[in-house]
PDB file of C-alpha atoms in Angstrom:
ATOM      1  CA  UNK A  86    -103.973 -59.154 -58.685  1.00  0.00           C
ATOM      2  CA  UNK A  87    -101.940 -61.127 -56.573  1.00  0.00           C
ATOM      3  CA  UNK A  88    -100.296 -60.357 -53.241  1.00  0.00           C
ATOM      4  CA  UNK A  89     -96.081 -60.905 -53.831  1.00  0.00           C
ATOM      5  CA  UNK A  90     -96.217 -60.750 -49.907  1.00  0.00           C
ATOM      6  CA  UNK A  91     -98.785 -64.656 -49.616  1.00  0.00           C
ATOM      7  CA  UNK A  92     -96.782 -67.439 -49.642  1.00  0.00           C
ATOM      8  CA  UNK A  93     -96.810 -69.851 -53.084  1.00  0.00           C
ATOM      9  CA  UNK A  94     -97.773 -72.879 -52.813  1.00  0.00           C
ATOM     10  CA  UNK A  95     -95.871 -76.324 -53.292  1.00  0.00           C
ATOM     11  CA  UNK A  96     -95.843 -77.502 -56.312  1.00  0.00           C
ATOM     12  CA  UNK A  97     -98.165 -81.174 -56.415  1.00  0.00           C
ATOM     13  CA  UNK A  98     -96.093 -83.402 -57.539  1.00  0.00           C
ATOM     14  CA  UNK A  99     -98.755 -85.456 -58.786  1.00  0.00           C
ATOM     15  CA  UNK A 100     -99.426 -82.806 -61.499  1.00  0.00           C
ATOM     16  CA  UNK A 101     -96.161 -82.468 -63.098  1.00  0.00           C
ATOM     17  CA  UNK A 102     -95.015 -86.125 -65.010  1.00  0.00           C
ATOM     18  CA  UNK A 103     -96.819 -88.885 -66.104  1.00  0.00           C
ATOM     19  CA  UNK A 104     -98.917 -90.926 -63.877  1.00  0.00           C
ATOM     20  CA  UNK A 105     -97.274 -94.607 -63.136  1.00  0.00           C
ATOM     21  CA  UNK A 106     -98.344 -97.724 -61.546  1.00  0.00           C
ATOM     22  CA  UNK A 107     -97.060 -98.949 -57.849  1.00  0.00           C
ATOM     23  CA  UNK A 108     -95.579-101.895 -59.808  1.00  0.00           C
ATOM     24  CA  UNK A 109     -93.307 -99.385 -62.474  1.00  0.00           C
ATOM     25  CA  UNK A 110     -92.860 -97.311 -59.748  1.00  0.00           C
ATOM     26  CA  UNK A 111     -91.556 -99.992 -57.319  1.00  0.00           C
ATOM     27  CA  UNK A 112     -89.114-100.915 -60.400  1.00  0.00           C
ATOM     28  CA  UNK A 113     -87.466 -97.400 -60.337  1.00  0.00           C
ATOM     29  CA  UNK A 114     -87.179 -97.162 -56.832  1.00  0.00           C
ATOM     30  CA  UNK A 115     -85.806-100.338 -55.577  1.00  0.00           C
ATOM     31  CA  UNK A 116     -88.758-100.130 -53.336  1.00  0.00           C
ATOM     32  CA  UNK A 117     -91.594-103.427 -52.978  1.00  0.00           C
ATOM     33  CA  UNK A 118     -94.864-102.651 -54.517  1.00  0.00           C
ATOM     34  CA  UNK A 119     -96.705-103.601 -51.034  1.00  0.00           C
ATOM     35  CA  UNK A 120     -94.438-100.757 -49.943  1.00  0.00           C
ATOM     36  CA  UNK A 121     -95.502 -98.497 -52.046  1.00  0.00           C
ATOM     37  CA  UNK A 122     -98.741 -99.063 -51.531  1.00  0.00           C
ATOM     38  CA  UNK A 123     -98.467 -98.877 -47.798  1.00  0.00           C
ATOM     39  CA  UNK A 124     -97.142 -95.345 -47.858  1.00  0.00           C
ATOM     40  CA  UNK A 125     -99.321 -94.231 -50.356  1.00  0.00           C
ATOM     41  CA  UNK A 126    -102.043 -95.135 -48.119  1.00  0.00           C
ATOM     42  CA  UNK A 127    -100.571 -93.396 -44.934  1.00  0.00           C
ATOM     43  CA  UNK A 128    -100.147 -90.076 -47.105  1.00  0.00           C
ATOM     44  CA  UNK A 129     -96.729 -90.464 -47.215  1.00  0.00           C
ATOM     45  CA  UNK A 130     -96.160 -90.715 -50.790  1.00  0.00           C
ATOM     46  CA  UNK A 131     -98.089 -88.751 -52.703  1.00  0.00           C
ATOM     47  CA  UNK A 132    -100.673 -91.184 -54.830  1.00  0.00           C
ATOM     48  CA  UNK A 133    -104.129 -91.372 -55.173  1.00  0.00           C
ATOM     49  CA  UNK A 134    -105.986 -94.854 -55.988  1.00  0.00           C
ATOM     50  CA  UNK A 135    -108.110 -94.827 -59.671  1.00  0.00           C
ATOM     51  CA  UNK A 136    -110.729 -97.337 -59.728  1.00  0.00           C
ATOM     52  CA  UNK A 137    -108.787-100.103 -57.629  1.00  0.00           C
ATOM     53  CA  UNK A 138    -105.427 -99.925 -58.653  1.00  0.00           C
ATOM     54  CA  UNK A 139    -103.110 -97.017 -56.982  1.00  0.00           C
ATOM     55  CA  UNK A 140    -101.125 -94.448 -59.462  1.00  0.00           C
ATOM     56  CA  UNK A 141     -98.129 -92.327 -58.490  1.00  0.00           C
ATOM     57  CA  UNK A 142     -95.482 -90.244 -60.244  1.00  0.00           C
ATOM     58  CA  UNK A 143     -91.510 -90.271 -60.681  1.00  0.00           C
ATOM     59  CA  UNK A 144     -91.194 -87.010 -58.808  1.00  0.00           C
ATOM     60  CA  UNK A 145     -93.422 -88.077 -56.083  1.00  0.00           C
ATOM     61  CA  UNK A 146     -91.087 -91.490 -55.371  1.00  0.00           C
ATOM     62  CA  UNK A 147     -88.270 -89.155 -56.051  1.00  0.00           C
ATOM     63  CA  UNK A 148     -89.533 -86.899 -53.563  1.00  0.00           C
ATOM     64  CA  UNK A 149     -90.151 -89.830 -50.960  1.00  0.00           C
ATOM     65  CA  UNK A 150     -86.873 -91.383 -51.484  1.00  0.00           C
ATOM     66  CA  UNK A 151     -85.073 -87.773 -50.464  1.00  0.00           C
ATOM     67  CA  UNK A 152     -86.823 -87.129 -47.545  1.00  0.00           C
ATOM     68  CA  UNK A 153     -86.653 -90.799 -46.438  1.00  0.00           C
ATOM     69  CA  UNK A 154     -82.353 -90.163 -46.997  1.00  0.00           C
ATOM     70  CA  UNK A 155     -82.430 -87.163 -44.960  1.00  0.00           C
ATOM     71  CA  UNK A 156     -83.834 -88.801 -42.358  1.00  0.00           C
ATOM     72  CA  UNK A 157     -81.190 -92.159 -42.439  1.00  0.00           C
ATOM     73  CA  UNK A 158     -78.225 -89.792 -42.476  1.00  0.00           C
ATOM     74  CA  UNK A 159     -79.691 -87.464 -39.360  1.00  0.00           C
ATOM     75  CA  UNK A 160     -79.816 -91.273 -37.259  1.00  0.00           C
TER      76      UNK A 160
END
């Protein structure tokens, strides 16, 4: 049974889309792959790192690229 009153959790967006390289992902975003892989490592895009090579998803660069536009048009 679940309580309608808890709050739901955010969705992971490392669950929902296929899993891409820094390198593809740096090609859809405009974005450097060193980049990437600097805010993957500070938790700021969601990634994790498989064997050595770090993975991400559309949604999560998506979801980074937002946030980082929110906070250019608030300066």
């Amino acid at each position: 049974m679940t309580d309608e009153n808890q709050p739901t959790s955010p969705i992971d967006p490392l669950t929902i889309g296929e899993l891409i390289s820094l390198a593809e992902a740096a090609q859809l975003s405009g974005l450097t792959q060193d980049y990437l892989k600097k805010i993957a490592q500070s938790g700021r895009l969601r990634a994790k790192k498989i064997g050595r090579n770090w993975v991400t998803t559309k949604m999560s660069v998506e979801v980074y690229k937002n946030t980082r536009s929110h906070i250019l048009k608030d300066v």
